[in-house]
mmCIF file of C-alpha atoms and ligand atoms in Angstrom:
data_model
loop_
_atom_site.group_PDB
_atom_site.id
_atom_site.type_symbol
_atom_site.label_atom_id
_atom_site.label_comp_id
_atom_site.label_asym_id
_atom_site.label_seq_id
_atom_site.Cartn_x
_atom_site.Cartn_y
_atom_site.Cartn_z
ATOM 1 C CA MET A 388 87.447 114.859 88.367
ATOM 2 C CA ASP A 389 87.181 114.338 92.318
ATOM 3 C CA GLN A 390 85.053 110.348 92.890
ATOM 4 C CA ILE A 391 85.220 110.422 96.847
ATOM 5 C CA VAL A 392 84.614 114.310 98.624
ATOM 6 C CA LEU A 393 84.260 114.676 102.135
ATOM 7 C CA LYS A 394 83.400 117.808 103.723
ATOM 8 C CA ASN A 395 83.928 118.278 107.219
ATOM 9 C CA VAL A 396 83.119 114.687 108.356
ATOM 10 C CA LYS A 397 82.892 114.584 112.687
ATOM 11 C CA LYS A 398 81.680 111.409 113.726
ATOM 12 C CA THR A 399 81.283 111.146 117.523
ATOM 13 C CA PHE A 400 79.842 107.021 118.879
ATOM 14 C CA THR A 401 78.752 107.554 122.366
ATOM 15 C CA THR A 402 78.481 104.171 125.083
ATOM 16 C CA LYS A 403 77.462 104.162 128.474
ATOM 17 C CA ALA A 404 82.097 102.885 129.837
ATOM 18 C CA LEU A 405 82.592 105.423 127.678
ATOM 19 C CA GLY A 406 80.919 108.170 127.556
ATOM 20 C CA THR A 407 81.448 110.152 123.894
ATOM 21 C CA VAL A 408 84.520 109.249 122.437
ATOM 22 C CA THR A 409 85.646 111.470 118.519
ATOM 23 C CA ALA A 410 86.023 108.439 116.394
ATOM 24 C CA VAL A 411 86.931 111.373 113.417
ATOM 25 C CA GLU A 412 86.447 114.568 113.345
ATOM 26 C CA ASN A 413 86.760 117.867 110.346
ATOM 27 C CA ILE A 414 87.989 115.308 108.149
ATOM 28 C CA ASN A 415 87.469 117.719 104.805
ATOM 29 C CA LEU A 416 89.364 114.620 101.620
ATOM 30 C CA ASN A 417 89.167 115.414 97.482
ATOM 31 C CA ILE A 418 90.680 111.707 95.533
ATOM 32 C CA LYS A 419 90.397 111.585 92.505
ATOM 33 C CA GLU A 420 88.850 109.610 89.973
ATOM 34 C CA GLY A 421 92.043 106.471 89.384
ATOM 35 C CA GLU A 422 94.059 107.805 92.558
ATOM 36 C CA CYS A 423 95.101 105.155 94.836
ATOM 37 C CA PHE A 424 94.907 106.749 98.805
ATOM 38 C CA SER A 425 95.718 105.717 102.346
ATOM 39 C CA ILE A 426 94.925 106.485 104.995
ATOM 40 C CA LEU A 427 97.856 105.558 107.418
ATOM 41 C CA GLY A 428 97.724 106.338 111.282
ATOM 42 C CA PRO A 429 98.034 104.024 115.193
ATOM 43 C CA SER A 430 96.057 101.604 116.196
ATOM 44 C CA GLY A 431 92.674 104.139 117.223
ATOM 45 C CA CYS A 432 93.226 107.551 114.159
ATOM 46 C CA GLY A 433 90.005 106.844 112.904
ATOM 47 C CA LYS A 434 90.656 104.890 109.457
ATOM 48 C CA THR A 435 88.067 102.518 110.674
ATOM 49 C CA THR A 436 85.366 104.651 111.394
ATOM 50 C CA THR A 437 86.441 107.181 107.894
ATOM 51 C CA LEU A 438 85.891 104.260 105.679
ATOM 52 C CA ARG A 439 82.526 102.105 106.768
ATOM 53 C CA MET A 440 81.332 106.204 106.391
ATOM 54 C CA ILE A 441 82.412 106.636 103.129
ATOM 55 C CA ALA A 442 79.999 102.952 103.051
ATOM 56 C CA GLY A 443 77.379 103.842 104.168
ATOM 57 C CA PHE A 444 77.804 101.686 107.270
ATOM 58 C CA GLU A 445 77.773 104.145 109.943
ATOM 59 C CA ASP A 446 75.736 107.296 109.580
ATOM 60 C CA LEU A 447 77.414 111.322 109.230
ATOM 61 C CA SER A 448 77.563 113.725 112.999
ATOM 62 C CA GLU A 449 78.739 116.134 110.666
ATOM 63 C CA GLY A 450 79.494 116.513 107.473
ATOM 64 C CA GLU A 451 79.418 115.850 103.457
ATOM 65 C CA ILE A 452 80.430 112.560 101.301
ATOM 66 C CA TYR A 453 79.982 112.824 97.793
ATOM 67 C CA LEU A 454 80.803 110.297 94.895
ATOM 68 C CA GLY A 455 81.368 110.555 92.129
ATOM 69 C CA GLY A 456 80.114 114.153 91.872
ATOM 70 C CA LYS A 457 76.012 112.801 93.536
ATOM 71 C CA PRO A 458 75.811 112.784 97.215
ATOM 72 C CA VAL A 459 75.652 109.948 99.271
ATOM 73 C CA SER A 460 76.074 111.870 102.957
ATOM 74 C CA ILE A 461 74.440 114.927 104.386
ATOM 75 C CA LYS A 462 73.522 114.638 107.292
ATOM 76 C CA GLU A 463 72.223 118.560 107.503
ATOM 77 C CA LYS A 464 69.503 116.893 105.118
ATOM 78 C CA GLY A 465 69.431 113.646 106.171
ATOM 79 C CA LEU A 466 69.996 112.345 102.878
ATOM 80 C CA TYR A 467 71.751 108.746 103.970
ATOM 81 C CA VAL A 468 72.408 106.289 100.309
ATOM 82 C CA PRO A 469 72.895 102.878 101.560
ATOM 83 C CA PRO A 470 76.007 100.173 101.390
ATOM 84 C CA GLU A 471 74.334 98.002 98.644
ATOM 85 C CA ASN A 472 73.605 101.409 96.493
ATOM 86 C CA ARG A 473 77.165 102.936 97.188
ATOM 87 C CA GLY A 474 78.778 101.072 93.710
ATOM 88 C CA LEU A 475 81.437 100.104 95.976
ATOM 89 C CA GLY A 476 83.220 97.025 96.074
ATOM 90 C CA MET A 477 85.482 96.136 99.829
ATOM 91 C CA VAL A 478 87.806 94.125 101.861
ATOM 92 C CA PHE A 479 88.016 93.983 105.938
ATOM 93 C CA GLN A 480 91.407 93.155 108.082
ATOM 94 C CA ALA A 481 89.067 89.597 109.306
ATOM 95 C CA PHE A 482 89.228 87.204 106.445
ATOM 96 C CA ALA A 483 85.008 87.508 105.434
ATOM 97 C CA VAL A 484 84.486 85.254 103.263
ATOM 98 C CA TRP A 485 81.773 83.050 104.051
ATOM 99 C CA PRO A 486 82.536 79.291 105.911
ATOM 100 C CA HIS A 487 79.844 78.087 104.264
ATOM 101 C CA MET A 488 79.041 78.711 100.901
ATOM 102 C CA ASN A 489 82.353 77.097 97.985
ATOM 103 C CA ILE A 490 83.807 80.230 95.917
ATOM 104 C CA PHE A 491 81.558 80.745 93.104
ATOM 105 C CA ASP A 492 78.824 81.411 95.921
ATOM 106 C CA ASN A 493 81.046 83.513 98.124
ATOM 107 C CA VAL A 494 81.850 85.610 95.086
ATOM 108 C CA ALA A 495 78.511 85.184 93.113
ATOM 109 C CA PHE A 496 76.911 87.035 96.351
ATOM 110 C CA PRO A 497 76.074 90.254 96.200
ATOM 111 C CA LEU A 498 75.609 90.025 92.667
ATOM 112 C CA LYS A 499 72.504 87.658 93.719
ATOM 113 C CA VAL A 500 72.045 90.341 95.633
ATOM 114 C CA GLN A 501 71.283 92.619 92.438
ATOM 115 C CA LYS A 502 69.109 89.597 90.717
ATOM 116 C CA ARG A 503 71.601 89.464 87.351
ATOM 117 C CA PRO A 504 71.015 86.437 85.399
ATOM 118 C CA LYS A 505 72.559 83.606 85.624
ATOM 119 C CA ASP A 506 74.137 83.861 82.330
ATOM 120 C CA GLU A 507 75.464 86.706 83.529
ATOM 121 C CA ILE A 508 76.795 85.558 87.255
ATOM 122 C CA GLU A 509 78.599 82.619 85.524
ATOM 123 C CA SER A 510 80.843 84.862 83.455
ATOM 124 C CA ARG A 511 81.467 87.870 85.785
ATOM 125 C CA VAL A 512 82.529 85.458 88.126
ATOM 126 C CA LYS A 513 84.663 83.352 86.350
ATOM 127 C CA SER A 514 86.627 85.842 85.229
ATOM 128 C CA ALA A 515 86.670 87.547 88.193
ATOM 129 C CA LEU A 516 88.270 84.480 90.051
ATOM 130 C CA LYS A 517 90.863 84.317 87.288
ATOM 131 C CA SER A 518 91.579 88.288 88.119
ATOM 132 C CA VAL A 519 92.524 87.189 91.538
ATOM 133 C CA SER A 520 94.425 83.127 90.367
ATOM 134 C CA LEU A 521 91.365 80.961 90.738
ATOM 135 C CA ASP A 522 89.611 80.084 87.971
ATOM 136 C CA GLY A 523 88.549 77.110 87.896
ATOM 137 C CA MET A 524 88.961 76.904 92.267
ATOM 138 C CA GLU A 525 85.295 77.247 92.295
ATOM 139 C CA LYS A 526 83.443 74.288 94.470
ATOM 140 C CA VAL A 527 86.932 74.578 96.861
ATOM 141 C CA PHE A 528 85.175 75.576 100.452
ATOM 142 C CA PRO A 529 87.197 78.516 101.640
ATOM 143 C CA GLY A 530 88.448 76.769 104.615
ATOM 144 C CA ASP A 531 90.767 74.738 102.755
ATOM 145 C CA LEU A 532 92.347 77.676 101.538
ATOM 146 C CA SER A 533 95.576 79.386 103.154
ATOM 147 C CA GLY A 534 94.733 82.789 104.438
ATOM 148 C CA GLY A 535 95.874 84.471 101.516
ATOM 149 C CA GLN A 536 93.436 82.695 99.487
ATOM 150 C CA GLN A 537 90.700 83.631 101.122
ATOM 151 C CA GLN A 538 92.031 87.365 101.008
ATOM 152 C CA ARG A 539 92.142 86.911 96.833
ATOM 153 C CA ILE A 540 87.742 85.339 97.466
ATOM 154 C CA ALA A 541 87.106 89.022 98.739
ATOM 155 C CA LEU A 542 88.801 90.628 96.165
ATOM 156 C CA ALA A 543 86.478 88.794 93.493
ATOM 157 C CA ARG A 544 83.780 89.200 95.564
ATOM 158 C CA ALA A 545 84.847 93.202 96.115
ATOM 159 C CA ILE A 546 85.880 93.093 91.838
ATOM 160 C CA VAL A 547 82.469 91.185 90.561
ATOM 161 C CA VAL A 548 80.813 94.021 90.805
ATOM 162 C CA ASN A 549 83.055 96.757 88.458
ATOM 163 C CA PRO A 550 83.131 99.172 91.318
ATOM 164 C CA LYS A 551 83.716 102.640 89.926
ATOM 165 C CA VAL A 552 85.651 103.038 94.666
ATOM 166 C CA MET A 553 87.879 99.982 96.189
ATOM 167 C CA LEU A 554 88.425 100.260 100.296
ATOM 168 C CA LEU A 555 89.994 98.403 101.297
ATOM 169 C CA ASP A 556 90.707 98.007 105.567
ATOM 170 C CA GLU A 557 93.783 96.695 105.837
ATOM 171 C CA PRO A 558 92.990 93.757 103.418
ATOM 172 C CA LEU A 559 96.657 92.291 104.497
ATOM 173 C CA SER A 560 97.625 91.958 107.802
ATOM 174 C CA ASN A 561 96.573 88.735 108.774
ATOM 175 C CA LEU A 562 98.555 87.695 106.520
ATOM 176 C CA ASP A 563 102.318 86.330 106.497
ATOM 177 C CA PRO A 564 104.935 89.481 104.969
ATOM 178 C CA LYS A 565 105.903 87.502 101.652
ATOM 179 C CA LEU A 566 102.553 87.302 101.124
ATOM 180 C CA ARG A 567 101.519 90.857 101.815
ATOM 181 C CA GLU A 568 104.441 91.753 99.966
ATOM 182 C CA ASN A 569 103.257 89.747 96.455
ATOM 183 C CA MET A 570 99.316 91.187 97.563
ATOM 184 C CA ARG A 571 100.335 94.769 97.310
ATOM 185 C CA PHE A 572 101.188 94.080 93.567
ATOM 186 C CA GLU A 573 99.017 92.219 92.505
ATOM 187 C CA ILE A 574 96.218 95.468 94.728
ATOM 188 C CA LYS A 575 98.025 97.563 91.890
ATOM 189 C CA ALA A 576 98.303 94.881 88.746
ATOM 190 C CA LEU A 577 94.158 94.939 89.661
ATOM 191 C CA GLN A 578 93.865 98.681 89.815
ATOM 192 C CA LYS A 579 95.165 99.536 86.392
ATOM 193 C CA LYS A 580 93.269 97.061 85.023
ATOM 194 C CA TYR A 581 89.768 97.478 86.397
ATOM 195 C CA ASN A 582 90.662 101.782 87.166
ATOM 196 C CA PHE A 583 89.641 101.890 90.340
ATOM 197 C CA THR A 584 89.836 104.506 92.785
ATOM 198 C CA ILE A 585 91.164 102.556 95.645
ATOM 199 C CA ILE A 586 91.035 103.630 99.863
ATOM 200 C CA PHE A 587 93.555 101.645 101.633
ATOM 201 C CA VAL A 588 94.139 102.158 105.583
ATOM 202 C CA THR A 589 96.451 101.137 107.088
ATOM 203 C CA HIS A 590 97.993 100.863 109.563
ATOM 204 C CA ASP A 591 102.123 99.567 107.864
ATOM 205 C CA GLN A 592 103.728 102.962 107.067
ATOM 206 C CA SER A 593 106.419 100.607 104.128
ATOM 207 C CA GLU A 594 102.117 99.496 103.181
ATOM 208 C CA ALA A 595 100.683 103.311 102.211
ATOM 209 C CA MET A 596 104.307 104.321 100.916
ATOM 210 C CA ALA A 597 104.501 100.609 98.338
ATOM 211 C CA LEU A 598 101.294 101.500 97.015
ATOM 212 C CA SER A 599 100.379 104.940 97.837
ATOM 213 C CA ASP A 600 99.140 108.105 95.035
ATOM 214 C CA ARG A 601 98.659 109.995 97.791
ATOM 215 C CA MET A 602 98.361 109.143 102.146
ATOM 216 C CA LEU A 603 96.787 110.917 103.972
ATOM 217 C CA VAL A 604 98.260 110.478 107.840
ATOM 218 C CA MET A 605 96.153 110.748 110.545
ATOM 219 C CA ASP A 606 96.104 111.436 115.068
ATOM 220 C CA MET A 607 93.624 110.940 117.589
ATOM 221 C CA GLY A 608 90.901 111.528 114.488
ATOM 222 C CA LYS A 609 92.034 114.871 113.383
ATOM 223 C CA MET A 610 93.884 114.573 110.164
ATOM 224 C CA VAL A 611 97.719 115.067 109.712
ATOM 225 C CA GLN A 612 99.452 116.000 106.653
ATOM 226 C CA ILE A 613 98.175 114.632 103.483
ATOM 227 C CA ASP A 614 101.122 114.367 100.772
ATOM 228 C CA THR A 615 102.856 112.549 98.416
ATOM 229 C CA PRO A 616 104.621 109.152 99.975
ATOM 230 C CA THR A 617 107.804 111.101 99.002
ATOM 231 C CA ASN A 618 106.971 114.808 99.918
ATOM 232 C CA LEU A 619 105.711 113.364 103.242
ATOM 233 C CA TYR A 620 108.439 110.864 103.983
ATOM 234 C CA ASN A 621 111.791 114.754 103.013
ATOM 235 C CA HIS A 622 108.865 117.000 104.941
ATOM 236 C CA PRO A 623 107.234 115.683 107.667
ATOM 237 C CA ALA A 624 104.849 118.682 108.850
ATOM 238 C CA THR A 625 105.592 117.213 113.100
ATOM 239 C CA LYS A 626 107.092 115.548 114.635
ATOM 240 C CA PHE A 627 104.590 112.559 115.407
ATOM 241 C CA VAL A 628 104.384 112.266 110.649
ATOM 242 C CA HIS A 629 108.315 111.587 111.473
ATOM 243 C CA ASP A 630 107.941 109.154 113.706
ATOM 244 C CA PHE A 631 105.435 107.592 111.806
ATOM 245 C CA LEU A 632 107.280 107.591 108.979
ATOM 246 C CA GLY A 633 109.955 105.627 109.127
ATOM 247 C CA GLN A 634 113.155 105.170 112.186
ATOM 248 C CA SER A 635 114.064 107.800 113.652
ATOM 249 C CA ASN A 636 116.186 109.685 116.607
ATOM 250 C CA PHE A 637 115.008 111.963 118.525
ATOM 251 C CA THR A 638 117.014 113.986 120.465
ATOM 252 C CA ASN A 639 116.672 116.830 123.877
ATOM 253 C CA VAL A 640 118.828 120.111 122.107
ATOM 254 C CA VAL A 641 118.831 123.304 123.530
ATOM 255 C CA GLU A 642 119.840 126.877 120.864
ATOM 256 C CA LYS A 643 121.569 129.235 122.680
ATOM 257 C CA ASP A 644 123.724 132.076 120.289
ATOM 258 C CA GLY A 645 122.820 130.964 117.192
ATOM 259 C CA LYS A 646 123.831 126.864 118.322
ATOM 260 C CA ILE A 647 122.706 123.507 119.523
ATOM 261 C CA TYR A 648 123.457 122.593 122.414
ATOM 262 C CA LEU A 649 122.558 119.036 124.112
ATOM 263 C CA GLU A 650 120.618 119.667 126.735
ATOM 264 C CA GLY A 651 122.159 119.898 130.672
ATOM 265 C CA ASP A 652 125.566 120.682 128.396
ATOM 266 C CA ASP A 653 126.950 124.166 127.146
ATOM 267 C CA LYS A 654 130.315 123.721 126.386
ATOM 268 C CA HIS A 655 130.039 121.647 123.169
ATOM 269 C CA PRO A 656 128.135 122.454 120.097
ATOM 270 C CA LEU A 657 127.465 120.545 117.398
ATOM 271 C CA PRO A 658 127.744 120.456 113.857
ATOM 272 C CA VAL A 659 125.142 121.590 112.846
ATOM 273 C CA LYS A 660 123.334 124.208 111.034
ATOM 274 C CA ALA A 661 120.831 125.589 114.068
ATOM 275 C CA PRO A 662 117.077 126.638 111.969
ATOM 276 C CA THR A 663 115.921 129.211 111.292
ATOM 277 C CA ASP A 664 112.329 130.100 112.796
ATOM 278 C CA ARG A 665 112.601 128.111 116.451
ATOM 279 C CA LYS A 666 114.672 128.900 119.330
ATOM 280 C CA GLY A 667 115.671 127.635 123.036
ATOM 281 C CA GLU A 668 114.094 124.666 124.018
ATOM 282 C CA MET A 669 113.379 121.276 120.868
ATOM 283 C CA LEU A 670 113.748 118.272 119.627
ATOM 284 C CA MET A 671 116.142 117.611 116.721
ATOM 285 C CA ALA A 672 115.005 115.115 114.255
ATOM 286 C CA THR A 673 117.994 112.512 112.815
ATOM 287 C CA ARG A 674 116.882 109.501 110.667
ATOM 288 C CA PRO A 675 119.503 106.535 111.903
ATOM 289 C CA ASN A 676 120.555 106.319 107.707
ATOM 290 C CA THR A 677 121.877 110.214 107.582
ATOM 291 C CA ILE A 678 124.290 110.159 110.127
ATOM 292 C CA GLU A 679 128.300 110.714 108.991
ATOM 293 C CA ILE A 680 130.266 108.391 111.255
ATOM 294 C CA ASN A 681 133.585 108.202 111.340
ATOM 295 C CA HIS A 682 136.979 107.968 112.939
ATOM 296 C CA ASN A 683 137.899 111.703 113.129
ATOM 297 C CA ASP A 684 135.307 114.169 112.320
ATOM 298 C CA GLY A 685 132.476 115.416 114.235
ATOM 299 C CA PHE A 686 131.227 114.808 117.194
ATOM 300 C CA GLU A 687 133.085 112.973 119.784
ATOM 301 C CA GLY A 688 131.037 110.064 120.965
ATOM 302 C CA LYS A 689 131.466 106.203 122.157
ATOM 303 C CA ILE A 690 130.016 103.165 120.710
ATOM 304 C CA ILE A 691 127.881 101.170 123.063
ATOM 305 C CA LYS A 692 126.649 98.098 120.793
ATOM 306 C CA ARG A 693 127.382 96.737 116.943
ATOM 307 C CA ILE A 694 123.761 94.768 115.013
ATOM 308 C CA PHE A 695 124.088 92.557 112.558
ATOM 309 C CA LEU A 696 121.301 93.861 110.361
ATOM 310 C CA THR A 697 120.460 92.445 106.807
ATOM 311 C CA ASP A 698 121.745 94.780 104.882
ATOM 312 C CA LEU A 699 123.304 96.759 107.410
ATOM 313 C CA ILE A 700 124.896 98.001 110.575
ATOM 314 C CA GLU A 701 123.338 99.956 113.821
ATOM 315 C CA TYR A 702 125.202 101.454 116.442
ATOM 316 C CA LEU A 703 124.029 102.767 119.427
ATOM 317 C CA VAL A 704 126.022 105.336 119.879
ATOM 318 C CA ASP A 705 126.026 107.085 123.518
ATOM 319 C CA ILE A 706 126.843 111.123 123.463
ATOM 320 C CA LYS A 707 126.772 112.511 126.130
ATOM 321 C CA GLY A 708 124.180 110.480 127.593
ATOM 322 C CA GLN A 709 122.307 110.538 125.015
ATOM 323 C CA VAL A 710 122.038 107.279 122.576
ATOM 324 C CA ILE A 711 122.046 107.737 119.163
ATOM 325 C CA ARG A 712 121.387 104.993 116.556
ATOM 326 C CA VAL A 713 123.397 105.007 113.631
ATOM 327 C CA GLN A 714 123.150 102.046 110.411
ATOM 328 C CA THR A 715 125.886 102.164 107.690
ATOM 329 C CA PRO A 716 126.319 99.589 105.772
ATOM 330 C CA HIS A 717 130.223 99.864 106.629
ATOM 331 C CA ARG A 718 131.057 96.503 108.378
ATOM 332 C CA ASN A 719 133.779 96.206 110.920
ATOM 333 C CA MET A 720 134.144 100.133 111.015
ATOM 334 C CA PHE A 721 133.485 100.240 115.431
ATOM 335 C CA ALA A 722 133.311 97.523 118.145
ATOM 336 C CA ALA A 723 131.829 97.426 121.179
ATOM 337 C CA ASN A 724 134.236 100.931 123.820
ATOM 338 C CA ASP A 725 135.722 102.037 120.322
ATOM 339 C CA THR A 726 134.757 105.749 120.309
ATOM 340 C CA CYS A 727 133.322 107.415 116.858
ATOM 341 C CA TYR A 728 132.790 109.678 115.357
ATOM 342 C CA LEU A 729 128.640 111.389 114.267
ATOM 343 C CA LYS A 730 127.971 114.059 111.648
ATOM 344 C CA PHE A 731 124.076 115.049 110.930
ATOM 345 C CA PRO A 732 123.648 116.891 107.605
ATOM 346 C CA SER A 733 120.333 116.458 107.176
ATOM 347 C CA PRO A 734 118.902 116.468 110.953
ATOM 348 C CA MET A 735 114.688 117.985 111.131
ATOM 349 C CA TRP A 736 114.179 120.121 114.211
ATOM 350 C CA TYR A 737 110.205 120.131 115.949
ATOM 351 C CA GLU A 738 108.732 120.836 119.253
ATOM 352 C CA ARG A 739 109.442 119.102 122.151
ATOM 353 C CA GLU A 740 106.926 116.010 122.320
ATOM 354 C CA ASP A 741 103.516 116.635 124.928
ATOM 355 C CA GLU A 742 102.868 114.382 127.012
ATOM 356 C CA LYS A 743 99.690 114.876 126.799
ATOM 357 C CA ALA A 744 98.819 113.705 123.971
ATOM 358 C CA ALA A 745 101.021 110.192 124.223
ATOM 359 C CA ALA A 746 98.590 109.589 127.120
ATOM 360 C CA GLU A 747 96.187 110.677 124.886
ATOM 361 C CA ARG A 748 96.631 108.076 121.988
ATOM 362 C CA ALA A 749 97.983 105.579 124.089
ATOM 363 C CA LYS A 750 94.326 105.337 125.582
ATOM 364 C CA ARG A 751 91.937 104.796 122.784
ATOM 365 C CA MET A 752 93.983 102.318 121.461
ATOM 366 C CA LEU A 753 92.665 100.406 124.737
ATOM 367 C CA ILE A 754 89.290 100.980 123.530
HETATM 368 P P1 LIG B 937 91.203 102.702 113.608
HETATM 369 O O1 LIG B 937 90.655 102.159 112.799
HETATM 370 O O2 LIG B 937 91.937 103.667 113.255
HETATM 371 O O3 LIG B 937 92.341 102.069 114.644
HETATM 372 P P2 LIG B 937 88.416 102.754 114.634
HETATM 373 O O4 LIG B 937 87.979 104.115 113.570
HETATM 374 O O5 LIG B 937 87.813 102.249 114.643
HETATM 375 O O6 LIG B 937 90.501 103.617 114.401
HETATM 376 O O7 LIG B 937 88.591 103.794 116.173
HETATM 377 C C1 LIG B 937 88.843 105.129 116.027
HETATM 378 C C2 LIG B 937 88.396 105.229 117.622
HETATM 379 O O8 LIG B 937 86.643 105.619 117.993
HETATM 380 C C3 LIG B 937 89.227 104.524 118.759
HETATM 381 O O9 LIG B 937 88.628 105.415 120.386
HETATM 382 C C4 LIG B 937 88.079 103.809 119.151
HETATM 383 O O10 LIG B 937 87.586 103.008 119.827
HETATM 384 C C5 LIG B 937 86.198 104.487 119.113
HETATM 385 N N1 LIG B 937 85.296 103.903 117.920
HETATM 386 C C6 LIG B 937 84.690 103.100 116.986
HETATM 387 N N2 LIG B 937 84.159 102.507 116.846
HETATM 388 C C7 LIG B 937 82.617 102.553 117.843
HETATM 389 C C8 LIG B 937 81.746 101.892 118.610
HETATM 390 N N3 LIG B 937 80.950 101.105 117.241
HETATM 391 N N4 LIG B 937 81.569 102.432 119.129
HETATM 392 C C9 LIG B 937 82.073 103.549 120.834
HETATM 393 N N5 LIG B 937 83.535 103.520 120.168
HETATM 394 C C10 LIG B 937 84.101 103.786 118.377
HETATM 395 MG MG1 LIG B 938 90.457 100.092 111.940
#
């Protein structure tokens, strides 16, 4: 069954300073029961707005939202179910815990609002705290805890209402990298235990990849691509998605008579198979860890720099004025100024970037 459905959802904001901004448009989603679904995209692309509309904190400008088969927001009919009646758990980026309440009261709050009996509140809070490893800390105040522990309080408070759906808006972005990784596993473990549907919002692609069954990539308020993490990584639909989901070289090339040349060169075809569905000017995208580098076979280049990464060596290679990043596990193959040869076994091909789009994206991030 589809647990969360969005149909043609649109949201515009009008402010004096900026006029009307379309935060999101044409959002159509079907998220299955028990699915862990991520929304990924750069700052300003509309992730939080989408989540807030699902939660009921934000009215829609157009469209319909259904939870568990029931309508909760239908703009045309003026139908709107308030957040507290949507059966959702929520955790947001900022540590939204109340500093003047101890841990017990923080977690008990939603149940007190629902006027549940005292015994029930006690046992449910206890079990929620146990599931985030904060049992025994009921009397402690949030200010005495680390960022990671505070975020666990927020998780416990979301779990305590037995939600069918858990909305997580960048819940890990204020934590240090090691802790973030641990919390990812804990969120997955909680999902397994309670079997809720998750929408996880992040601008961090590795976080989204590690957690999700499917991901939506958004750009400038629009859906760009929806798929499993593996399919998105291996078959990005656009240059934007390719760029967002990992490191890449984007090289300006030109196709001529079925051969691919670096821009500005028409004598030395690259050792690649030209795409069948594109002609003329285009972008060649190559992930640094897929390029083969060796001493005698391929396209000639010159090592500009050698950089030691933790598990790999990265070479910056000049090929006729364009710089290519190459990553390889083989250490000490080359030094700066050496001649090397490159092969590109699996390039992907895109249209050249539209400069207008890049400017527009930057503007949304500033707001
Ligand atoms: P994200 O969460 O992906 O960073 P948001 O959903 O917060 O993006 O914002 C999407 C766009 O909508 C941005 O351009 C943002 O400035 C604008 N926006 C969001 N909330 C408001 C608001 N309350 N008033 C005016 N503009 C807003
Ligand atoms: Mg946001």
